[in-house]
Short mmCIF file of C-alpha atoms in Angstrom, two decimals:
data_model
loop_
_atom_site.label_atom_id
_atom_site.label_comp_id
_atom_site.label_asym_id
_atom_site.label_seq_id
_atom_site.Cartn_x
_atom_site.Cartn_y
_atom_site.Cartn_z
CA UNK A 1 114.23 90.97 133.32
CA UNK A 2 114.73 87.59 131.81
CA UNK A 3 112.69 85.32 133.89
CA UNK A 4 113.80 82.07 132.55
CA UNK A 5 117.17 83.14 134.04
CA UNK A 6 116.04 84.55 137.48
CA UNK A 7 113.21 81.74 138.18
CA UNK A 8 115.46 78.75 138.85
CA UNK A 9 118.09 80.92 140.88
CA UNK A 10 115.03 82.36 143.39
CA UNK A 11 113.84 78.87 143.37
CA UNK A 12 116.95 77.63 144.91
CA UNK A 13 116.72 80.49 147.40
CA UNK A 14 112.98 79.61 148.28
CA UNK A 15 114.27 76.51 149.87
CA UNK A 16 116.17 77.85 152.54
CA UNK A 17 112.54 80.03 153.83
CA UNK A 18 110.06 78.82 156.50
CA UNK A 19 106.90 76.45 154.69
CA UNK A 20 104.48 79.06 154.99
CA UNK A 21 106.35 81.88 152.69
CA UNK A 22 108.17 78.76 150.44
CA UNK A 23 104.07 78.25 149.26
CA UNK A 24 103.67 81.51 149.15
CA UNK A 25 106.53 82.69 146.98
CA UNK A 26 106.54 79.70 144.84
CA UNK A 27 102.60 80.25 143.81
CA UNK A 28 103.62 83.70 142.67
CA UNK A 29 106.41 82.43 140.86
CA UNK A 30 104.34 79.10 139.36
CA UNK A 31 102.03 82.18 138.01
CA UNK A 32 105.01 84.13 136.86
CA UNK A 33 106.27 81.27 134.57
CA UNK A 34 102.81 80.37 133.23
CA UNK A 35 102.42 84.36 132.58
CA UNK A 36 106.01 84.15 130.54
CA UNK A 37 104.75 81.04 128.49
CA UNK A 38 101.71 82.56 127.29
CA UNK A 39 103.42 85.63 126.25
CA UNK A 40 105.88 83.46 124.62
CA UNK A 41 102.96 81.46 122.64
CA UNK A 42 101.65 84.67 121.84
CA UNK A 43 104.75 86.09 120.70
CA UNK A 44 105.26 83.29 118.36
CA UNK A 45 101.92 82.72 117.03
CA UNK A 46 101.94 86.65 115.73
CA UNK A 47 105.48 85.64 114.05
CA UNK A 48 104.56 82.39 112.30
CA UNK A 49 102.79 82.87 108.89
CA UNK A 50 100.94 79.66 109.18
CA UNK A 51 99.21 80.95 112.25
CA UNK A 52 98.66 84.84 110.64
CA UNK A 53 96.52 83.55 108.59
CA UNK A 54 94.30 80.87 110.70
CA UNK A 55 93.65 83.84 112.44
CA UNK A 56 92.48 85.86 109.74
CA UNK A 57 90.49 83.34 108.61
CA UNK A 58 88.97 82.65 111.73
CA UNK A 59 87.70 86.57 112.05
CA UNK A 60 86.80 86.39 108.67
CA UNK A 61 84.17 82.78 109.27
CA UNK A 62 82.81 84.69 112.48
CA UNK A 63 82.14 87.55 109.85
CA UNK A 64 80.52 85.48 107.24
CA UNK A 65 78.16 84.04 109.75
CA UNK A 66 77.23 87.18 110.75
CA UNK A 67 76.37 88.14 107.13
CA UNK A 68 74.99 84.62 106.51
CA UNK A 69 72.51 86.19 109.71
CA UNK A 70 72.11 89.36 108.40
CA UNK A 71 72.60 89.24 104.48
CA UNK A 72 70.53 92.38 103.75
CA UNK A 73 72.34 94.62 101.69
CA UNK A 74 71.68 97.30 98.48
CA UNK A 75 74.62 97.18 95.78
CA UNK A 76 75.22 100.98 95.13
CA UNK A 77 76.55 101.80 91.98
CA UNK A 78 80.69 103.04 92.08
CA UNK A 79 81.84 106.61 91.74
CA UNK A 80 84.12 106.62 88.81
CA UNK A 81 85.98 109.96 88.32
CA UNK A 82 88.09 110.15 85.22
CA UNK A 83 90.90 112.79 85.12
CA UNK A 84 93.41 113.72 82.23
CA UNK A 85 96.59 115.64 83.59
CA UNK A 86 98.18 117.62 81.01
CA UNK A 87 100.69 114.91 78.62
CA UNK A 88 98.77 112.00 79.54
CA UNK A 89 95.70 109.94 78.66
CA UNK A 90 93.71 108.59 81.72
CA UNK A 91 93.63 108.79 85.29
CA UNK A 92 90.77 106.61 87.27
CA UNK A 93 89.66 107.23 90.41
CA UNK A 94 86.76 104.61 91.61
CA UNK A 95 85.29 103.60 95.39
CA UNK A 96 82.54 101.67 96.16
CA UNK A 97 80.83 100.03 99.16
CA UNK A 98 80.78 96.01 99.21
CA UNK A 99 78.98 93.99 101.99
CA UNK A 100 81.48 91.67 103.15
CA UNK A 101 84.49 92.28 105.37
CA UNK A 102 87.67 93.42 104.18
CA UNK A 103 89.77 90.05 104.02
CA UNK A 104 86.74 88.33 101.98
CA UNK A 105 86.91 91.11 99.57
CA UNK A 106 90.79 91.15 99.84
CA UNK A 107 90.86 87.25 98.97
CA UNK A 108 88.48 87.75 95.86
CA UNK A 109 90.85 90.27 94.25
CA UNK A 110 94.19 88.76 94.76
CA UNK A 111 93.16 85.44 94.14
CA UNK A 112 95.15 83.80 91.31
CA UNK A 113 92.18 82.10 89.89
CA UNK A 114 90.26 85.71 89.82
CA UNK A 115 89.67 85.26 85.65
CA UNK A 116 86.50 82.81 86.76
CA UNK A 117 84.99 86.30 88.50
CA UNK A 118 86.75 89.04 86.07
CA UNK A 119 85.18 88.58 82.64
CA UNK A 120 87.89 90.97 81.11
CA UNK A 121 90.64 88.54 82.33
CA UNK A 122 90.37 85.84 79.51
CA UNK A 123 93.53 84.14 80.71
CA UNK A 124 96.68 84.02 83.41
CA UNK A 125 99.39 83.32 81.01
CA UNK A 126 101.92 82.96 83.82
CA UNK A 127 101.97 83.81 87.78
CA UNK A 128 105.67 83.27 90.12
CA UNK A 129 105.93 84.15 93.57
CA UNK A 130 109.14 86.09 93.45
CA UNK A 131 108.87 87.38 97.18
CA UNK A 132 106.48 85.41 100.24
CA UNK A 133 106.58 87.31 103.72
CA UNK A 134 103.18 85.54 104.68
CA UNK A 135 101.12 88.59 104.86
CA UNK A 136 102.96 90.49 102.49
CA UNK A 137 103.87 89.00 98.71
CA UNK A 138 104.98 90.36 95.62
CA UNK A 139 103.90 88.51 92.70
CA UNK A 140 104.85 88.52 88.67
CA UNK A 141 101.57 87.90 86.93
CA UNK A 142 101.15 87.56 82.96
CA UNK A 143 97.29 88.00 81.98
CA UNK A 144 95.66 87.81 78.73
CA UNK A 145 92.72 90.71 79.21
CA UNK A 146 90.02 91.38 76.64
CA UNK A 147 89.20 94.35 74.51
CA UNK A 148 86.53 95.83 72.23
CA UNK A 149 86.49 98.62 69.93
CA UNK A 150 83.95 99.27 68.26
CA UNK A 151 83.15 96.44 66.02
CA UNK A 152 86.19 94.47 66.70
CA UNK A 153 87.45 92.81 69.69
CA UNK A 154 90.30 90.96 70.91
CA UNK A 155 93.12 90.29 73.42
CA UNK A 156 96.18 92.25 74.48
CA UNK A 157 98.63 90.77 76.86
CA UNK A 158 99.54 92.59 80.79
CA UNK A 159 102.04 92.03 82.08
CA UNK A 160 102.42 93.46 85.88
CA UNK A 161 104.20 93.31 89.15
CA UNK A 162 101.55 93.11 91.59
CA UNK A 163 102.45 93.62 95.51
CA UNK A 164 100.20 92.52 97.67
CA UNK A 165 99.97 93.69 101.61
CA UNK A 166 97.06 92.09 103.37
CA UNK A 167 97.95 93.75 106.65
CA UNK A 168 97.08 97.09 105.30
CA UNK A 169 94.49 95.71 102.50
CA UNK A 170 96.47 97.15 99.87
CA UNK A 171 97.34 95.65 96.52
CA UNK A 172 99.48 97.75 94.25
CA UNK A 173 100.41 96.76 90.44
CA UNK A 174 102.74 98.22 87.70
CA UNK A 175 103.34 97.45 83.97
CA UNK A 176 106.91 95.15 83.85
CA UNK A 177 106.65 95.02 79.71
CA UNK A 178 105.75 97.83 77.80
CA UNK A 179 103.36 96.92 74.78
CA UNK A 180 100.11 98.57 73.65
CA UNK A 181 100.31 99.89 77.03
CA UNK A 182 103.59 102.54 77.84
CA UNK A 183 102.40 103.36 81.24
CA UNK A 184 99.42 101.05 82.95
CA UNK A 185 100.02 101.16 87.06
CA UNK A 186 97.73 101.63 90.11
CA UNK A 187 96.59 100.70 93.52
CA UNK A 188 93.62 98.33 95.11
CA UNK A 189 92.97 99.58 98.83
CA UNK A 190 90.45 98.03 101.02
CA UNK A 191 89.38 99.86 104.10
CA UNK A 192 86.63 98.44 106.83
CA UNK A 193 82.57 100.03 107.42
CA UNK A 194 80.94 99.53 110.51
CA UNK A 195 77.57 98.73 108.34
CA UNK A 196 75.94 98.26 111.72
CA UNK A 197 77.55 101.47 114.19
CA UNK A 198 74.29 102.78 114.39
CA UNK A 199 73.37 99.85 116.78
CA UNK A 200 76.07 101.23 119.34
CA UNK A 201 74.29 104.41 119.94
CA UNK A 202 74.73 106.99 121.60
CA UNK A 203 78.18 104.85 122.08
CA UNK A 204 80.36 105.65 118.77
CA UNK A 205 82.94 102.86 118.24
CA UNK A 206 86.52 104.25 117.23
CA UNK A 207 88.16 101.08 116.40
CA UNK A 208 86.99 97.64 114.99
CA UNK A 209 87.16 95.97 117.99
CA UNK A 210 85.35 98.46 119.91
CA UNK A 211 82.42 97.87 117.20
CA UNK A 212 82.65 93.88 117.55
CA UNK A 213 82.30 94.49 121.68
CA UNK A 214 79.57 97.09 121.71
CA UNK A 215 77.18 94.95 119.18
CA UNK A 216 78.45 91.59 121.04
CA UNK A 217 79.45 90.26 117.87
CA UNK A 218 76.80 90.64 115.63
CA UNK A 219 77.96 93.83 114.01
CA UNK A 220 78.76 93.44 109.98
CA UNK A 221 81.97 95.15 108.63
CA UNK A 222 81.39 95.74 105.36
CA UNK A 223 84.45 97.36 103.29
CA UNK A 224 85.10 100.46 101.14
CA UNK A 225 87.20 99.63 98.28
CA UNK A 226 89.14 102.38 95.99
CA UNK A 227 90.65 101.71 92.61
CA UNK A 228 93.22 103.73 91.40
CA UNK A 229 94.40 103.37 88.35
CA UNK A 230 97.09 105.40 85.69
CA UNK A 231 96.73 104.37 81.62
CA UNK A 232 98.94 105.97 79.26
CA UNK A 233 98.95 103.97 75.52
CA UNK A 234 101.96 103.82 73.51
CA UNK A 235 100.13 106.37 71.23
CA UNK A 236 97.91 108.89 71.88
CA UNK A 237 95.16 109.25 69.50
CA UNK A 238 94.20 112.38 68.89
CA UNK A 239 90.02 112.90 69.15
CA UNK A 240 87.38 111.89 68.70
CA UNK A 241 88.98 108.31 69.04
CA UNK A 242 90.70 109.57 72.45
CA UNK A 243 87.12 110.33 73.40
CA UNK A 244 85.73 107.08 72.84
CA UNK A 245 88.72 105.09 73.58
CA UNK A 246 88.86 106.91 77.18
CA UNK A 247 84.97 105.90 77.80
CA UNK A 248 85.79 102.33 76.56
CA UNK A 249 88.59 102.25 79.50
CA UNK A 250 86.10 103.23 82.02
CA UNK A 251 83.42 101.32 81.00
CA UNK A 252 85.92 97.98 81.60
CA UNK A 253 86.81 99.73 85.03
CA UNK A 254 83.19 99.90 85.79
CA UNK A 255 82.70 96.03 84.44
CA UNK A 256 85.54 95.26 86.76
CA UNK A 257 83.25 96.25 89.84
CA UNK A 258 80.33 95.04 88.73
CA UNK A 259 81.63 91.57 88.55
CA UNK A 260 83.51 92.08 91.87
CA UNK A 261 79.85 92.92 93.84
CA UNK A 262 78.70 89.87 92.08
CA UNK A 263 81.18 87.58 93.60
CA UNK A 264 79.93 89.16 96.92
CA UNK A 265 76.88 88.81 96.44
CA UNK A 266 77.19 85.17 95.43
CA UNK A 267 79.47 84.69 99.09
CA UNK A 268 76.86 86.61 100.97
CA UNK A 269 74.49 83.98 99.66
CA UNK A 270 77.05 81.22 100.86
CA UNK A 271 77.64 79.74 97.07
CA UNK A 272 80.96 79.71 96.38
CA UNK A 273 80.79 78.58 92.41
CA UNK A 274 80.64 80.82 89.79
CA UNK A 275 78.02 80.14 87.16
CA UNK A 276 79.25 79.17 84.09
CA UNK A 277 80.57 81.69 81.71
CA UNK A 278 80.06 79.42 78.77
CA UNK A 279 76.20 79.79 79.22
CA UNK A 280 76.43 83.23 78.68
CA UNK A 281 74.78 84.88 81.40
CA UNK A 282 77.06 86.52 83.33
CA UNK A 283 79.19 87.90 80.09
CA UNK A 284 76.09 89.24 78.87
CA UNK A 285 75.79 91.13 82.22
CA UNK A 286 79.42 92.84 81.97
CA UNK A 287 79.15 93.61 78.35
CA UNK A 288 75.93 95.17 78.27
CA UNK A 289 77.89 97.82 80.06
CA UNK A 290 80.32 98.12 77.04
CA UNK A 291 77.09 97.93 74.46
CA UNK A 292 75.14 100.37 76.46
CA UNK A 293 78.25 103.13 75.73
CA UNK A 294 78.31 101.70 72.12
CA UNK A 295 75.54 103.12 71.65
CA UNK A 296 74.87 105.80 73.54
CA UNK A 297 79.09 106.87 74.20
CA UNK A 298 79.02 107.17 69.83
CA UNK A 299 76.10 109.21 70.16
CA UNK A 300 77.60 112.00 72.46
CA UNK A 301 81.12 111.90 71.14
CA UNK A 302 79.54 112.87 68.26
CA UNK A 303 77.98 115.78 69.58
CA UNK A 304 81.39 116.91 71.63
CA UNK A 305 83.09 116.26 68.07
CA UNK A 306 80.73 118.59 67.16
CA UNK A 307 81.14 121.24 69.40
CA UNK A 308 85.09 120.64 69.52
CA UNK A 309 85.33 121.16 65.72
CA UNK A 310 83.25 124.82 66.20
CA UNK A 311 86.04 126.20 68.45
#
C-alpha cells in the first residue's frame, strides 16, 4: 500500500467522524506518515554513495577508538604457500591476521597513494577511474614495481585492471599489457575477527553486530586478509634460476605484508605519516627480507641443484 496515496484520501474521511475517534485516527495516521518518512530517509541514505561511505567511516572511527583503547596486539608472521601446477611457474597463496578492522585495512591497500607504504611500488605511472558505483570501482592502474636479481636490480612496468568491491572487501587485479610478465592476476580479500569474542562468553556472537552488542562496543574486529596471486613470465627458465627466481617472487610477496602490518601498526599508534623512505629505514626493513634469501635461498638452491642433477 502506497501511503502517500491513501493518507490524504482517509484524511478527508476523518472529518466527517465524531472528535473523539477524528484524534484518535489522525494520531495513528500522524505516526503512520512519520513511520513512511523515515523509511524513506533510510531508503535513500543506503542508495546515495556520498552517504555509503560516511557511514563506513563512521564504524570505522568508533573502531579506531576502540583500538586507540585497546592497541595490544602481536604481528604474526603470514603463511605463504607456493604451488606450481603442471605448465606454469607460480601460484601464491598468503593469509595473515592484522589488528585493525576490515575497512582500515581495505583503505590502506586500495589507496592510490599506496607506493609511500609498498616499498616494491617505486612509482604509479598512471591511474583512471574507468567505472565508479560508490562502493564498487574498477580502476586502470600503471605502476612502476622494483626488482632484484641477484646482483642487479631494477624496474619493470605493471600494468593491471584492478576491481575493487568494498562491500565484500574484495579487490581483484589482472595483467592488461603483457611484458616480462605473460600471465600476472590475483585477488585481495579481507574478511572480519572478533579479536575480542572471548569476552562474550559462554554467549558466542554469529554476526558482527551481535559481537559489537554483547561487548557494548568495546569489542576490536581485527581482519584476516588472503593474497592470492597467479605469475607466469614470458619465459620460463629452466632450473636452478626457476628455483631462485620463484623464492625471489615470494620473498617480494612476503615484503608486501610486512610493509602492510607496518602501516597498521603505525594507525594503531594513531600516526598517520609514513617515515621517510629517503632515510633508509624502512627500505632496509623490506629488503633485508630479499638479502636474508640472498644468502641463505643461494645456499639451498645449491644443494637442490645438487640433488636434482643426481636423479
Amino acid at each position: 500500500m502506497d501511503i502517500r496515496v491513501t493518507v490524504p484520501a482517509m484524511r478527508n474521511f476523518v472529518m466527517q467522524l465524531p472528535e473523539k475517534l477524528q484524534k484518535s485516527l489522525k494520531s495513528h495516521f500522524k505516526g503512520l506518515t512519520k513511520h513512511n518518512d523515515r523509511t524513506k530517509s533510510r531508503i535513500s541514505l543506503g542508495n546515495d554513495k556520498e552517504s555509503s561511505s560516511t557511514l563506513l567511516e563512521i564504524n570505522l572511527e568508533k573502531q579506531l577508538q576502540v583500538w586507540k583503547e585497546n592497541p595490544t596486539w602481536v604481528d604474526q608472521s603470514p603463511d605463504i604457500k607456493v604451488s606450481v601446477p603442471k605448465g606454469s611457474f607460480c601460484h601464491l597463496n598468503v593469509k595473515v591476521d592484522v589488528g585493525l578492522p576490515p575497512d582500515a585495512v581495505y583503505n590502506i591497500v586500495t589507496d592510490p597513494d599506496n607506493k609511500r607504504v609498498f616499498k616494491n611500488i617505486k612509482e604509479v605511472l598512471s591511474r583512471k577511474v574507468l567505472v565508479d558505483e560508490g562502493l564498487h570501482q574498477v580502476v586502470e592502474v600503471d605502476q612502476a614495481a622494483l626488482w632484484k636479481f641477484l646482483w642487479w636490480s631494477g624496474t619493470i612496468s605493471v600494468h593491471v585492471l584492478v576491481d575493487q568491491n568494498r562491500a565484500d572487501y574484495s579487490m581483484k587485479f589482472k595483467q592488461v599489457k603483457t611484458g616480462f610478465m605473460e600471465r600476472f592476476e590475483g585477488c585481495w580479500r579481507v574478511e572480519p575477527i572478533l579479536v575480542d569474542e572471548k569476552s562474550c562468553l559462554p554467549f558466542k556472537p554469529k554476526t558482527v553486530a551481535d559481537y559489537i552488542s554483547c561487548t557494548k562496543g568495546k569489542g576490536r574486529v581485527g581482519s584476516k586478509v588472503s593474497l592470492e596471486q597467479i605469475i607466469q613470465p614470458l619465459i620460463i627458465p629452466p632450473p636452478p634460476i626457476s628455483w631462485y627466481l620463484r623464492g625471489i617472487t615470494t620473498r617480494t610477496t612476503e615484503m608486501l605484508i610486512t610493509d602492510l602490518l607496518a602501516e597498521a601498526g603505525r594507525i594503531r599508534e594513531g600516526s598517520t605519516s609514513v617515515p621517510d623512505i629517503s632515510e633508509g629505514k624502512e627500505l632496509v626493513k623490506s629488503e633485508k627480507i630479499l638479502d636474508e634469501f640472498s644468502a641463505h635461498g643461494i645456499c639451498d638452491i645449491k644443494r637442490r641443484w645438487a640433488k636434482y642433477i643426481r636423479l
